[in-house]
XYZ file of C-alpha atoms in Angstrom:
311
model
C 26.846 92.028 38.518
C 25.302 89.666 40.751
C 23.360 86.703 39.117
C 20.622 84.809 40.090
C 20.685 81.344 38.816
C 17.333 79.443 38.535
C 16.684 75.497 37.471
C 13.062 74.307 36.714
C 10.814 71.898 35.744
C 8.459 73.628 33.333
C 8.649 77.621 32.300
C 4.898 77.929 33.410
C 6.650 77.953 36.500
C 7.906 81.612 35.436
C 3.961 82.965 34.543
C 4.106 84.592 38.200
C 7.014 86.904 37.167
C 6.045 86.987 33.365
C 5.544 90.819 33.518
C 9.199 91.399 35.122
C 10.681 88.887 32.695
C 8.770 90.852 29.643
C 11.274 93.973 30.269
C 14.659 91.794 29.778
C 16.403 90.735 27.137
C 16.591 87.315 26.815
C 18.793 84.931 24.540
C 19.796 81.460 25.019
C 21.880 78.680 24.732
C 22.552 75.114 25.697
C 23.562 73.710 29.035
C 22.445 72.117 32.619
C 22.251 73.532 36.082
C 24.807 71.263 37.251
C 27.067 72.029 34.174
C 26.289 75.826 35.020
C 27.711 75.262 38.478
C 30.943 73.690 37.687
C 31.585 76.460 34.952
C 31.432 79.183 37.362
C 33.223 77.626 40.175
C 36.124 76.519 37.164
C 35.448 72.743 37.914
C 36.686 70.994 34.688
C 35.164 68.078 33.032
C 37.332 64.576 35.079
C 35.973 62.838 32.645
C 32.358 64.406 33.132
C 31.608 67.283 35.463
C 32.369 65.551 38.516
C 28.853 66.340 40.146
C 28.556 63.235 41.784
C 32.266 63.109 43.720
C 31.421 66.557 44.642
C 28.090 65.660 46.530
C 29.518 62.207 48.032
C 32.120 64.421 49.925
C 34.886 61.902 50.015
C 37.642 64.266 49.901
C 40.580 61.975 50.606
C 42.912 61.110 47.597
C 41.729 57.412 46.294
C 40.665 55.666 43.261
C 37.332 56.060 43.575
C 34.825 57.411 41.041
C 31.307 58.418 41.653
C 28.112 58.827 38.898
C 25.037 60.166 39.509
C 22.523 57.417 39.694
C 19.451 59.385 38.819
C 15.826 57.602 38.902
C 14.104 58.451 35.461
C 11.454 57.534 33.218
C 11.972 57.330 29.167
C 9.065 57.026 27.311
C 8.863 54.832 24.277
C 8.571 56.465 20.887
C 8.188 54.726 17.406
C 11.921 53.378 17.287
C 13.809 54.771 20.021
C 13.411 56.093 23.704
C 12.940 59.460 24.845
C 14.106 61.003 27.973
C 10.766 62.347 29.967
C 11.347 63.071 33.707
C 14.153 62.719 36.466
C 12.215 61.862 39.524
C 15.838 62.231 41.926
C 14.257 65.869 43.548
C 10.501 63.999 44.205
C 11.464 60.764 45.715
C 10.893 60.773 49.519
C 13.736 59.748 51.892
C 11.554 56.309 52.415
C 11.480 55.310 48.807
C 15.070 56.525 48.057
C 16.440 54.798 50.916
C 14.008 51.464 49.630
C 15.846 51.654 45.802
C 19.239 52.096 47.137
C 19.034 49.180 49.222
C 17.339 47.051 46.580
C 19.898 48.080 44.146
C 22.734 46.982 46.351
C 20.936 43.842 47.131
C 20.704 42.873 43.361
C 23.553 44.697 41.736
C 26.450 45.855 43.946
C 29.793 43.785 44.504
C 33.093 44.251 46.003
C 33.516 47.012 43.267
C 30.382 48.930 43.209
C 27.942 50.173 45.554
C 24.799 52.406 45.785
C 24.825 54.866 48.440
C 22.674 58.443 49.380
C 24.412 61.337 49.952
C 23.218 64.726 49.978
C 19.761 63.688 48.681
C 21.038 62.237 45.730
C 21.445 58.586 45.120
C 25.213 57.633 43.927
C 27.230 54.951 42.413
C 30.339 54.545 44.104
C 32.925 52.430 41.768
C 36.647 51.600 41.398
C 36.249 50.025 38.094
C 34.930 50.376 34.844
C 35.646 54.069 34.875
C 36.618 54.767 31.348
C 33.525 56.268 29.987
C 31.455 59.341 29.348
C 27.964 60.297 29.877
C 25.512 62.997 29.453
C 22.979 64.808 32.128
C 19.678 63.390 31.281
C 18.645 66.684 30.524
C 20.747 66.699 27.666
C 19.819 63.410 26.202
C 17.168 64.500 23.820
C 19.131 66.972 21.952
C 22.087 64.471 21.426
C 22.635 64.074 17.413
C 21.112 60.862 16.227
C 20.087 59.782 19.827
C 23.185 58.641 20.301
C 23.140 58.839 24.056
C 23.981 55.861 26.133
C 27.415 55.983 27.889
C 30.308 56.171 25.422
C 33.814 55.126 26.201
C 36.255 52.137 26.558
C 33.978 50.920 29.203
C 30.905 51.563 27.801
C 29.416 47.920 27.316
C 29.940 47.447 30.828
C 27.454 50.281 31.799
C 25.201 49.678 28.630
C 24.560 46.152 30.337
C 24.318 47.381 33.833
C 21.524 49.882 32.495
C 19.980 47.319 30.757
C 19.608 45.023 33.976
C 18.615 47.651 36.232
C 16.013 48.399 33.546
C 14.693 44.912 33.506
C 14.548 44.617 37.485
C 12.597 47.540 37.625
C 9.544 46.348 35.466
C 8.198 44.709 38.266
C 9.701 45.964 41.713
C 7.417 46.702 44.239
C 8.374 50.745 44.427
C 6.674 50.770 40.740
C 3.689 48.672 42.028
C 3.298 51.234 44.477
C 3.642 54.305 42.298
C 1.242 52.524 39.487
C -1.328 52.457 42.319
C -1.126 56.391 42.615
C -1.168 56.842 38.929
C 2.290 57.747 38.942
C 4.980 57.225 36.364
C 7.284 54.396 36.775
C 11.054 54.428 37.270
C 12.345 52.736 34.369
C 15.858 53.367 34.272
C 18.732 54.548 36.368
C 20.657 56.711 34.638
C 24.238 57.361 35.186
C 25.938 60.867 34.744
C 28.121 63.205 36.293
C 31.033 60.624 36.639
C 34.445 61.159 37.675
C 36.911 61.538 40.668
C 36.845 64.595 43.175
C 38.387 67.561 41.408
C 41.567 69.100 42.861
C 40.854 72.599 42.009
C 37.707 74.540 42.428
C 37.898 78.123 42.483
C 35.990 80.151 44.759
C 36.269 83.744 45.743
C 36.794 83.964 49.611
C 34.572 87.148 49.663
C 31.925 85.713 47.234
C 28.431 85.804 49.204
C 25.987 83.072 48.133
C 22.631 82.063 48.734
C 21.490 78.688 47.623
C 19.038 75.615 48.000
C 21.362 73.381 45.991
C 23.057 70.729 47.428
C 25.994 70.853 44.935
C 26.711 74.628 45.538
C 26.538 73.748 49.440
C 29.009 70.963 48.890
C 31.259 73.236 47.136
C 31.600 75.854 49.921
C 32.212 73.013 52.523
C 34.762 71.920 50.427
C 36.422 75.206 50.345
C 35.665 75.873 53.837
C 34.225 78.968 52.957
C 31.658 80.413 55.223
C 29.934 82.918 52.795
C 26.755 80.602 51.995
C 23.519 80.682 53.378
C 21.236 77.992 52.723
C 17.775 78.467 51.716
C 14.865 76.862 53.526
C 10.845 76.974 53.932
C 11.558 79.755 56.437
C 14.017 81.800 54.864
C 13.635 85.380 54.030
C 15.233 87.002 50.936
C 14.897 90.413 51.776
C 18.357 90.522 53.281
C 20.238 89.086 50.578
C 19.843 91.261 47.416
C 23.425 92.286 47.100
C 24.689 88.756 46.478
C 24.519 85.637 44.254
C 22.046 83.145 44.008
C 21.369 79.336 43.057
C 17.812 77.987 43.473
C 16.931 74.829 42.154
C 13.227 74.816 42.068
C 13.031 71.023 40.040
C 10.426 68.446 41.437
C 7.309 68.866 42.655
C 8.259 68.612 46.420
C 10.787 71.211 45.899
C 8.485 73.532 43.978
C 5.901 73.445 46.732
C 8.352 74.729 49.343
C 7.852 78.494 50.599
C 11.249 79.341 49.261
C 9.941 79.311 45.785
C 6.574 81.652 46.641
C 9.531 83.987 48.440
C 11.559 83.780 45.459
C 8.741 85.030 43.391
C 7.710 87.975 45.903
C 10.940 89.498 45.813
C 11.757 89.538 42.248
C 8.318 91.100 41.397
C 9.000 93.472 44.340
C 12.608 94.671 42.024
C 14.601 93.145 44.521
C 16.337 91.441 41.915
C 16.142 93.954 39.474
C 19.783 94.389 38.965
C 20.499 91.083 39.077
C 21.479 88.620 35.735
C 18.748 86.239 35.591
C 19.714 82.586 33.788
C 16.738 80.419 33.674
C 17.724 76.615 32.996
C 14.851 74.729 31.791
C 15.925 71.044 30.609
C 18.948 71.614 28.424
C 18.305 75.520 28.029
C 19.859 78.215 29.617
C 18.230 81.417 29.321
C 20.209 84.823 29.978
C 17.877 87.160 30.925
C 19.383 90.652 31.616
C 17.936 93.840 32.676
C 17.090 96.063 29.493
C 17.440 99.805 30.499
C 15.410 100.998 27.536
C 12.577 98.878 28.326
C 11.080 102.054 30.454
C 10.600 103.995 27.640
C 8.501 101.231 25.370
C 5.037 102.985 25.822
C 3.412 99.817 24.162
C 4.232 96.166 23.841
C 2.379 93.098 23.000
C 1.623 90.648 25.889
C 3.440 88.009 25.078
C 3.375 84.531 26.715
C 5.980 82.428 28.457
C 6.866 80.337 25.528
C 6.980 83.236 22.944
C 9.085 85.352 25.690
C 11.606 82.745 25.833
C 10.858 81.628 21.950
C 10.385 77.908 22.815
C 8.349 75.704 21.486
């Protein structure tokens, strides 16, 4: 069975395919897009799922660790902070480059440095690596809201996060965002840390279509040519017998023609035999074809939120 894995920002994005989804069995469990990709390719935690090291594409043996450095917005509730939004898929190249340069100017040293690889902001470090983290999408579900980095070196990361938060408060980029009525970047969240994974399971005969840099880097690592990168001009009509990894998070990505192409072919039954995994925040919804749906003569029209039992 081929699989279609789809990461989205809001369930409302699925309204154009709502009718097709109503004929599928839907069950849910916890997880993020990055976690699911790592599990599918047998990439183990090291100490986190080493997403940042894969995106960095530094395959040589060394002591470097990498962390995703995700620009985020956290809201202040009555007595705690709540994760609201990641901007990594929305910042344009100029703003991301400026942010990286400024972070290096104020916070880098001989041991740590911010870099940009595969449209992601990363932190490269050779010290204070004995720490574990949560992906941003997981934070609001952590028990007792104890979501700060934890482990032997955790206090170093707590201090770094706090110092960056204070700098972000009045930085030039946030002044520009305020003028445009955009949410501020008030935190750089570190996650997906680790060194480069030594073992990645990738079937040589596996065919895959994706717009996700993480999947692209995995195939590059294994020198596997059976990958098609989805872009604005791509058509899905020739790829119905393969696996798909679509990351449609972020306003800029959602406006791509690729998303409209996905909607068109899903509604035309091109994916009617694919298992569909919809990943929304820290929820993975397993939407499997239901062979008995055709004999149901009447069924209530449910909203997207009712279909996914999400409140």
